[in-house]
PDB file of C-alpha atoms in Angstrom:
ATOM      1  CA  GLN A  18     -25.787 -84.771  51.546  1.00 57.00           C
ATOM      2  CA  GLN A  19     -25.302 -82.026  49.018  1.00 65.00           C
ATOM      3  CA  GLN A  20     -26.844 -83.225  45.770  1.00 89.00           C
ATOM      4  CA  VAL A  21     -25.612 -80.302  43.661  1.00 96.00           C
ATOM      5  CA  LYS A  22     -22.246 -78.722  44.396  1.00 97.00           C
ATOM      6  CA  GLN A  23     -21.579 -75.247  43.012  1.00 98.00           C
ATOM      7  CA  SER A  24     -18.342 -73.290  42.760  1.00 97.00           C
ATOM      8  CA  PRO A  25     -16.945 -70.749  43.202  1.00 98.00           C
ATOM      9  CA  GLN A  26     -18.795 -69.164  46.106  1.00 97.00           C
ATOM     10  CA  SER A  27     -17.983 -65.719  44.734  1.00 98.00           C
ATOM     11  CA  LEU A  28     -16.449 -64.366  41.570  1.00 98.00           C
ATOM     12  CA  ILE A  29     -15.126 -61.008  40.452  1.00 98.00           C
ATOM     13  CA  VAL A  30     -14.759 -60.403  36.719  1.00 98.00           C
ATOM     14  CA  GLN A  31     -13.756 -57.369  34.735  1.00 98.00           C
ATOM     15  CA  LYS A  32     -16.278 -55.864  32.355  1.00 98.00           C
ATOM     16  CA  GLY A  33     -16.059 -57.628  29.019  1.00 98.00           C
ATOM     17  CA  GLY A  34     -14.560 -60.758  30.542  1.00 98.00           C
ATOM     18  CA  ILE A  35     -15.942 -64.268  30.753  1.00 98.00           C
ATOM     19  CA  SER A  36     -17.637 -65.449  33.936  1.00 98.00           C
ATOM     20  CA  ILE A  37     -17.582 -69.192  34.554  1.00 98.00           C
ATOM     21  CA  ILE A  38     -19.564 -70.981  37.244  1.00 98.00           C
ATOM     22  CA  ASN A  39     -19.377 -74.723  37.731  1.00 98.00           C
ATOM     23  CA  CYS A  40     -21.744 -77.299  39.152  1.00 98.00           C
ATOM     24  CA  ALA A  41     -21.507 -81.016  39.788  1.00 98.00           C
ATOM     25  CA  TYR A  42     -24.272 -83.430  40.646  1.00 96.00           C
ATOM     26  CA  GLU A  43     -24.454 -86.854  42.191  1.00 93.00           C
ATOM     27  CA  ASN A  44     -27.730 -88.386  41.121  1.00 90.00           C
ATOM     28  CA  THR A  45     -27.661 -89.691  37.542  1.00 90.00           C
ATOM     29  CA  ALA A  46     -31.463 -89.655  37.497  1.00 89.00           C
ATOM     30  CA  PHE A  47     -31.429 -85.862  37.247  1.00 91.00           C
ATOM     31  CA  ASP A  48     -32.510 -84.932  33.730  1.00 89.00           C
ATOM     32  CA  TYR A  49     -33.078 -81.190  33.722  1.00 91.00           C
ATOM     33  CA  PHE A  50     -30.528 -78.557  34.654  1.00 95.00           C
ATOM     34  CA  PRO A  51     -31.594 -74.897  34.844  1.00 95.00           C
ATOM     35  CA  TRP A  52     -29.610 -71.843  35.856  1.00 97.00           C
ATOM     36  CA  TYR A  53     -31.248 -69.015  37.761  1.00 97.00           C
ATOM     37  CA  GLN A  54     -30.187 -65.408  38.318  1.00 97.00           C
ATOM     38  CA  GLN A  55     -31.239 -63.611  41.474  1.00 97.00           C
ATOM     39  CA  PHE A  56     -30.927 -59.924  42.282  1.00 97.00           C
ATOM     40  CA  PRO A  57     -31.129 -58.721  45.908  1.00 94.00           C
ATOM     41  CA  GLY A  58     -34.674 -58.685  47.219  1.00 93.00           C
ATOM     42  CA  LYS A  59     -36.044 -60.487  44.175  1.00 95.00           C
ATOM     43  CA  GLY A  60     -37.009 -64.028  43.312  1.00 95.00           C
ATOM     44  CA  PRO A  61     -34.797 -66.129  41.030  1.00 96.00           C
ATOM     45  CA  ALA A  62     -35.318 -65.725  37.304  1.00 95.00           C
ATOM     46  CA  LEU A  63     -34.645 -68.501  34.825  1.00 94.00           C
ATOM     47  CA  LEU A  64     -31.637 -67.780  32.623  1.00 95.00           C
ATOM     48  CA  ILE A  65     -31.129 -70.906  30.592  1.00 95.00           C
ATOM     49  CA  ALA A  66     -31.662 -74.645  30.988  1.00 94.00           C
ATOM     50  CA  ILE A  67     -30.324 -77.834  29.448  1.00 94.00           C
ATOM     51  CA  ARG A  68     -31.201 -81.490  29.241  1.00 91.00           C
ATOM     52  CA  PRO A  69     -28.531 -84.217  29.251  1.00 90.00           C
ATOM     53  CA  ASP A  70     -29.058 -85.186  25.614  1.00 91.00           C
ATOM     54  CA  VAL A  71     -27.098 -82.125  24.471  1.00 93.00           C
ATOM     55  CA  SER A  72     -23.609 -81.009  25.450  1.00 95.00           C
ATOM     56  CA  GLU A  73     -24.043 -77.285  24.965  1.00 97.00           C
ATOM     57  CA  LYS A  74     -26.763 -74.698  24.766  1.00 97.00           C
ATOM     58  CA  LYS A  75     -26.328 -71.044  23.981  1.00 97.00           C
ATOM     59  CA  GLU A  76     -28.735 -68.162  24.448  1.00 96.00           C
ATOM     60  CA  GLY A  77     -27.270 -64.762  23.745  1.00 97.00           C
ATOM     61  CA  ARG A  78     -24.279 -64.209  26.034  1.00 97.00           C
ATOM     62  CA  PHE A  79     -25.146 -67.208  28.199  1.00 97.00           C
ATOM     63  CA  THR A  80     -23.920 -70.728  27.445  1.00 97.00           C
ATOM     64  CA  ILE A  81     -24.380 -73.960  29.361  1.00 97.00           C
ATOM     65  CA  SER A  82     -21.783 -76.675  28.852  1.00 96.00           C
ATOM     66  CA  PHE A  83     -22.824 -80.141  29.967  1.00 97.00           C
ATOM     67  CA  ASN A  84     -20.587 -83.166  30.584  1.00 96.00           C
ATOM     68  CA  LYS A  85     -22.768 -86.156  31.291  1.00 94.00           C
ATOM     69  CA  SER A  86     -19.954 -88.617  31.969  1.00 94.00           C
ATOM     70  CA  ALA A  87     -18.355 -86.289  34.505  1.00 96.00           C
ATOM     71  CA  LYS A  88     -21.741 -85.269  35.935  1.00 96.00           C
ATOM     72  CA  GLN A  89     -20.800 -81.636  35.611  1.00 97.00           C
ATOM     73  CA  PHE A  90     -22.288 -78.572  33.988  1.00 98.00           C
ATOM     74  CA  SER A  91     -21.208 -74.979  33.814  1.00 98.00           C
ATOM     75  CA  LEU A  92     -22.500 -71.530  32.967  1.00 98.00           C
ATOM     76  CA  HIS A  93     -20.421 -69.201  30.830  1.00 98.00           C
ATOM     77  CA  ILE A  94     -21.322 -65.526  30.651  1.00 98.00           C
ATOM     78  CA  MET A  95     -19.557 -63.914  27.725  1.00 98.00           C
ATOM     79  CA  ASP A  96     -18.786 -60.191  27.605  1.00 98.00           C
ATOM     80  CA  SER A  97     -19.795 -59.832  31.241  1.00 98.00           C
ATOM     81  CA  GLN A  98     -21.438 -56.526  32.134  1.00 98.00           C
ATOM     82  CA  PRO A  99     -21.946 -54.717  35.458  1.00 98.00           C
ATOM     83  CA  GLY A 100     -25.661 -55.441  35.099  1.00 97.00           C
ATOM     84  CA  ASP A 101     -24.840 -59.149  35.309  1.00 98.00           C
ATOM     85  CA  SER A 102     -23.754 -58.668  38.926  1.00 98.00           C
ATOM     86  CA  ALA A 103     -26.108 -60.973  40.839  1.00 98.00           C
ATOM     87  CA  THR A 104     -26.269 -64.335  42.539  1.00 98.00           C
ATOM     88  CA  TYR A 105     -26.410 -67.326  40.234  1.00 98.00           C
ATOM     89  CA  PHE A 106     -27.831 -70.693  41.173  1.00 98.00           C
ATOM     90  CA  CYS A 107     -27.542 -73.942  39.304  1.00 97.00           C
ATOM     91  CA  ALA A 108     -30.216 -76.534  39.903  1.00 96.00           C
ATOM     92  CA  ALA A 109     -31.236 -80.027  38.928  1.00 94.00           C
ATOM     93  CA  SER A 110     -34.474 -81.937  38.798  1.00 90.00           C
ATOM     94  CA  MET A 111     -36.010 -85.118  37.481  1.00 85.00           C
ATOM     95  CA  ALA A 112     -39.426 -85.768  36.019  1.00 73.00           C
ATOM     96  CA  SER A 113     -40.393 -88.476  38.500  1.00 67.00           C
ATOM     97  CA  GLY A 114     -39.117 -90.524  41.390  1.00 58.00           C
ATOM     98  CA  GLU A 115     -37.647 -89.245  44.608  1.00 55.00           C
ATOM     99  CA  TYR A 116     -37.546 -85.594  43.608  1.00 57.00           C
ATOM    100  CA  GLY A 117     -40.571 -85.523  41.293  1.00 65.00           C
ATOM    101  CA  ASN A 118     -39.980 -82.178  39.548  1.00 77.00           C
ATOM    102  CA  LYS A 119     -38.565 -80.572  42.665  1.00 88.00           C
ATOM    103  CA  LEU A 120     -35.562 -78.377  42.079  1.00 92.00           C
ATOM    104  CA  VAL A 121     -32.366 -79.146  43.969  1.00 92.00           C
ATOM    105  CA  PHE A 122     -30.303 -75.972  44.127  1.00 95.00           C
ATOM    106  CA  GLY A 123     -26.608 -75.384  44.344  1.00 96.00           C
ATOM    107  CA  ALA A 124     -25.290 -73.086  47.074  1.00 96.00           C
ATOM    108  CA  GLY A 125     -25.084 -70.085  44.749  1.00 97.00           C
ATOM    109  CA  THR A 126     -22.323 -67.897  43.303  1.00 98.00           C
ATOM    110  CA  ILE A 127     -22.152 -64.174  43.926  1.00 98.00           C
ATOM    111  CA  LEU A 128     -20.895 -62.548  40.745  1.00 98.00           C
ATOM    112  CA  ARG A 129     -19.526 -59.050  40.667  1.00 98.00           C
ATOM    113  CA  VAL A 130     -18.568 -57.477  37.369  1.00 98.00           C
ATOM    114  CA  LYS A 131     -16.229 -54.543  37.745  1.00 97.00           C
ATOM    115  CA  SER A 132     -16.567 -51.682  35.310  1.00 92.00           C
TER     116      SER A 132
ATOM    117  CA  GLY B  16     -43.966 -65.434  29.529  1.00 69.00           C
ATOM    118  CA  ALA B  17     -45.192 -67.171  32.648  1.00 78.00           C
ATOM    119  CA  VAL B  18     -45.687 -64.757  35.521  1.00 91.00           C
ATOM    120  CA  VAL B  19     -45.942 -65.593  39.194  1.00 95.00           C
ATOM    121  CA  SER B  20     -47.150 -62.874  41.527  1.00 96.00           C
ATOM    122  CA  GLN B  21     -46.462 -62.958  45.240  1.00 97.00           C
ATOM    123  CA  HIS B  22     -48.081 -60.726  47.832  1.00 97.00           C
ATOM    124  CA  PRO B  23     -47.216 -58.992  50.066  1.00 97.00           C
ATOM    125  CA  SER B  24     -43.633 -58.163  49.227  1.00 97.00           C
ATOM    126  CA  ARG B  25     -42.817 -57.219  52.795  1.00 97.00           C
ATOM    127  CA  VAL B  26     -44.402 -57.822  56.168  1.00 96.00           C
ATOM    128  CA  ILE B  27     -43.362 -56.509  59.550  1.00 97.00           C
ATOM    129  CA  CYS B  28     -45.396 -57.715  62.500  1.00 94.00           C
ATOM    130  CA  LYS B  29     -45.297 -58.529  66.179  1.00 96.00           C
ATOM    131  CA  SER B  30     -44.413 -61.903  67.616  1.00 96.00           C
ATOM    132  CA  GLY B  31     -47.436 -64.187  67.888  1.00 96.00           C
ATOM    133  CA  THR B  32     -49.140 -62.846  64.787  1.00 95.00           C
ATOM    134  CA  SER B  33     -50.170 -65.142  61.952  1.00 97.00           C
ATOM    135  CA  VAL B  34     -49.137 -63.997  58.491  1.00 97.00           C
ATOM    136  CA  LYS B  35     -50.614 -65.083  55.165  1.00 97.00           C
ATOM    137  CA  ILE B  36     -48.615 -64.939  51.915  1.00 98.00           C
ATOM    138  CA  GLU B  37     -50.291 -65.364  48.528  1.00 97.00           C
ATOM    139  CA  CYS B  38     -48.793 -66.841  45.394  1.00 97.00           C
ATOM    140  CA  ARG B  39     -50.643 -66.506  42.101  1.00 96.00           C
ATOM    141  CA  SER B  40     -49.896 -67.772  38.629  1.00 94.00           C
ATOM    142  CA  LEU B  41     -51.173 -64.966  36.435  1.00 93.00           C
ATOM    143  CA  ASP B  42     -51.235 -66.411  32.955  1.00 89.00           C
ATOM    144  CA  PHE B  43     -51.159 -70.164  33.413  1.00 90.00           C
ATOM    145  CA  GLN B  44     -52.635 -72.864  35.592  1.00 90.00           C
ATOM    146  CA  ALA B  45     -50.484 -74.526  38.209  1.00 88.00           C
ATOM    147  CA  THR B  46     -51.670 -77.743  39.797  1.00 85.00           C
ATOM    148  CA  THR B  47     -48.514 -77.684  41.859  1.00 88.00           C
ATOM    149  CA  MET B  48     -46.664 -74.801  43.426  1.00 93.00           C
ATOM    150  CA  PHE B  49     -43.580 -74.795  45.618  1.00 95.00           C
ATOM    151  CA  TRP B  50     -42.707 -72.773  48.701  1.00 97.00           C
ATOM    152  CA  TYR B  51     -39.120 -71.938  49.567  1.00 97.00           C
ATOM    153  CA  ARG B  52     -37.346 -70.173  52.370  1.00 97.00           C
ATOM    154  CA  GLN B  53     -34.103 -68.298  51.871  1.00 96.00           C
ATOM    155  CA  PHE B  54     -31.781 -66.931  54.522  1.00 93.00           C
ATOM    156  CA  PRO B  55     -29.354 -64.103  53.686  1.00 91.00           C
ATOM    157  CA  LYS B  56     -26.580 -65.148  51.319  1.00 89.00           C
ATOM    158  CA  GLN B  57     -27.827 -68.707  51.268  1.00 93.00           C
ATOM    159  CA  SER B  58     -29.538 -70.912  48.734  1.00 95.00           C
ATOM    160  CA  LEU B  59     -33.238 -71.640  48.468  1.00 95.00           C
ATOM    161  CA  MET B  60     -34.548 -74.294  50.798  1.00 94.00           C
ATOM    162  CA  LEU B  61     -37.685 -76.103  49.678  1.00 95.00           C
ATOM    163  CA  MET B  62     -40.272 -76.095  52.428  1.00 96.00           C
ATOM    164  CA  ALA B  63     -43.250 -77.755  50.818  1.00 95.00           C
ATOM    165  CA  THR B  64     -45.018 -78.700  47.634  1.00 93.00           C
ATOM    166  CA  SER B  65     -48.509 -77.287  47.330  1.00 90.00           C
ATOM    167  CA  ASN B  66     -50.993 -79.471  45.460  1.00 86.00           C
ATOM    168  CA  GLU B  67     -54.285 -78.113  44.156  1.00 86.00           C
ATOM    169  CA  GLY B  68     -57.217 -79.797  45.846  1.00 85.00           C
ATOM    170  CA  SER B  69     -55.151 -81.934  48.190  1.00 86.00           C
ATOM    171  CA  LYS B  70     -52.802 -81.707  51.133  1.00 89.00           C
ATOM    172  CA  ALA B  71     -49.411 -80.152  50.788  1.00 92.00           C
ATOM    173  CA  THR B  72     -46.298 -82.273  51.003  1.00 92.00           C
ATOM    174  CA  TYR B  73     -43.764 -80.953  53.491  1.00 95.00           C
ATOM    175  CA  GLU B  74     -40.023 -81.449  53.436  1.00 94.00           C
ATOM    176  CA  GLN B  75     -38.326 -83.137  56.339  1.00 93.00           C
ATOM    177  CA  GLY B  76     -37.957 -80.834  59.312  1.00 94.00           C
ATOM    178  CA  VAL B  77     -40.652 -78.362  58.239  1.00 96.00           C
ATOM    179  CA  GLU B  78     -43.497 -78.054  60.747  1.00 94.00           C
ATOM    180  CA  LYS B  79     -46.772 -78.428  58.882  1.00 93.00           C
ATOM    181  CA  ASP B  80     -48.755 -76.947  61.763  1.00 95.00           C
ATOM    182  CA  LYS B  81     -46.499 -73.919  61.717  1.00 96.00           C
ATOM    183  CA  PHE B  82     -46.564 -73.357  57.982  1.00 97.00           C
ATOM    184  CA  LEU B  83     -50.096 -73.919  56.720  1.00 96.00           C
ATOM    185  CA  ILE B  84     -50.486 -74.265  52.976  1.00 95.00           C
ATOM    186  CA  ASN B  85     -53.721 -74.014  51.056  1.00 92.00           C
ATOM    187  CA  HIS B  86     -54.017 -74.500  47.304  1.00 91.00           C
ATOM    188  CA  ALA B  87     -57.699 -73.934  46.650  1.00 83.00           C
ATOM    189  CA  SER B  88     -57.551 -73.080  42.957  1.00 90.00           C
ATOM    190  CA  LEU B  89     -55.347 -73.697  39.943  1.00 90.00           C
ATOM    191  CA  THR B  90     -53.861 -70.224  40.198  1.00 93.00           C
ATOM    192  CA  LEU B  91     -53.559 -69.540  43.916  1.00 94.00           C
ATOM    193  CA  SER B  92     -51.602 -71.035  46.776  1.00 95.00           C
ATOM    194  CA  THR B  93     -51.277 -69.460  50.216  1.00 96.00           C
ATOM    195  CA  LEU B  94     -48.713 -69.958  52.955  1.00 97.00           C
ATOM    196  CA  THR B  95     -49.738 -68.981  56.466  1.00 97.00           C
ATOM    197  CA  VAL B  96     -47.042 -68.664  59.093  1.00 97.00           C
ATOM    198  CA  THR B  97     -48.943 -69.276  62.304  1.00 97.00           C
ATOM    199  CA  SER B  98     -48.003 -67.610  65.585  1.00 96.00           C
ATOM    200  CA  ALA B  99     -44.853 -66.218  64.020  1.00 96.00           C
ATOM    201  CA  HIS B 100     -41.751 -65.676  66.131  1.00 95.00           C
ATOM    202  CA  PRO B 101     -38.508 -63.832  65.375  1.00 96.00           C
ATOM    203  CA  GLU B 102     -36.839 -67.044  64.211  1.00 95.00           C
ATOM    204  CA  ASP B 103     -39.456 -67.252  61.432  1.00 96.00           C
ATOM    205  CA  SER B 104     -38.108 -64.035  59.936  1.00 96.00           C
ATOM    206  CA  SER B 105     -36.869 -64.854  56.479  1.00 96.00           C
ATOM    207  CA  PHE B 106     -37.407 -64.408  52.740  1.00 97.00           C
ATOM    208  CA  TYR B 107     -40.210 -66.661  51.518  1.00 98.00           C
ATOM    209  CA  ILE B 108     -40.477 -67.394  47.807  1.00 98.00           C
ATOM    210  CA  CYS B 109     -43.011 -69.369  45.809  1.00 97.00           C
ATOM    211  CA  SER B 110     -42.722 -70.927  42.380  1.00 95.00           C
ATOM    212  CA  ALA B 111     -45.031 -72.558  39.889  1.00 92.00           C
ATOM    213  CA  ARG B 112     -44.792 -74.540  36.693  1.00 85.00           C
ATOM    214  CA  ASP B 113     -47.083 -74.538  33.692  1.00 79.00           C
ATOM    215  CA  TRP B 114     -47.995 -78.192  33.912  1.00 73.00           C
ATOM    216  CA  ALA B 115     -50.128 -78.058  30.777  1.00 73.00           C
ATOM    217  CA  LYS B 116     -46.926 -77.807  28.763  1.00 69.00           C
ATOM    218  CA  GLY B 117     -45.677 -81.164  30.018  1.00 68.00           C
ATOM    219  CA  THR B 118     -42.561 -82.218  31.870  1.00 65.00           C
ATOM    220  CA  HIS B 119     -39.330 -80.292  32.089  1.00 68.00           C
ATOM    221  CA  GLN B 120     -40.956 -76.924  32.014  1.00 74.00           C
ATOM    222  CA  PRO B 121     -39.131 -74.364  34.139  1.00 83.00           C
ATOM    223  CA  GLN B 122     -40.298 -73.240  37.522  1.00 88.00           C
ATOM    224  CA  HIS B 123     -41.174 -69.560  37.567  1.00 92.00           C
ATOM    225  CA  PHE B 124     -40.620 -67.708  40.794  1.00 96.00           C
ATOM    226  CA  GLY B 125     -42.432 -64.903  42.519  1.00 96.00           C
ATOM    227  CA  ASP B 126     -40.508 -61.922  43.822  1.00 96.00           C
ATOM    228  CA  GLY B 127     -40.579 -63.165  47.380  1.00 97.00           C
ATOM    229  CA  THR B 128     -41.945 -61.911  50.687  1.00 98.00           C
ATOM    230  CA  ARG B 129     -39.614 -60.452  53.275  1.00 97.00           C
ATOM    231  CA  LEU B 130     -41.071 -61.413  56.667  1.00 97.00           C
ATOM    232  CA  SER B 131     -39.763 -59.620  59.738  1.00 97.00           C
ATOM    233  CA  ILE B 132     -41.101 -60.609  63.147  1.00 96.00           C
ATOM    234  CA  LEU B 133     -40.399 -58.163  65.947  1.00 94.00           C
TER     235      LEU B 133
END
């Protein structure tokens, strides 16, 4: 059972455009939702994270939108740059219980920004 | 920021060899670390949770006798792939959290170890 569903699988965006990646989760006990960026041959790096008590969080060009009732959250990359080309993973975790701080990852989105 | 160092970055060895991978939290203490495996163009698959001073907790389907985990200090966890075979070739990544800062702190990842078994 896929706990966190991520789409699209791949995305091509023109330089300066907006990249949008969507995730949906099943378990309402999840209470922490980070996004990670991974370059080839490297480990994932935390981009931005949100908790369900807020609907939006912005850090620089990166924004998370969170819809608790729909159990969905998305990453928006404004003014996308070629250097943003990477694989992006959404994830979810909970402080206790079945997953006890473990991260459940989405399948990943390969982003390519064309210059 | 929190830094996790993983060593070695790449290992190439013969079938039957045991390989040890180290994961260190450089500027914080981590009572718990996590080990992941990642196949090309796929997501991260959690293998086990490494607990300082106690036994690791393995995910379903992960052979604990194959993947030995030791977490002897608050800054070091090791993963040993015993008697490695070509099917064990993969990208292994560790992560750690600064537990002193409380819940909902992000996991910080090492840069991974590319293991190739010939």
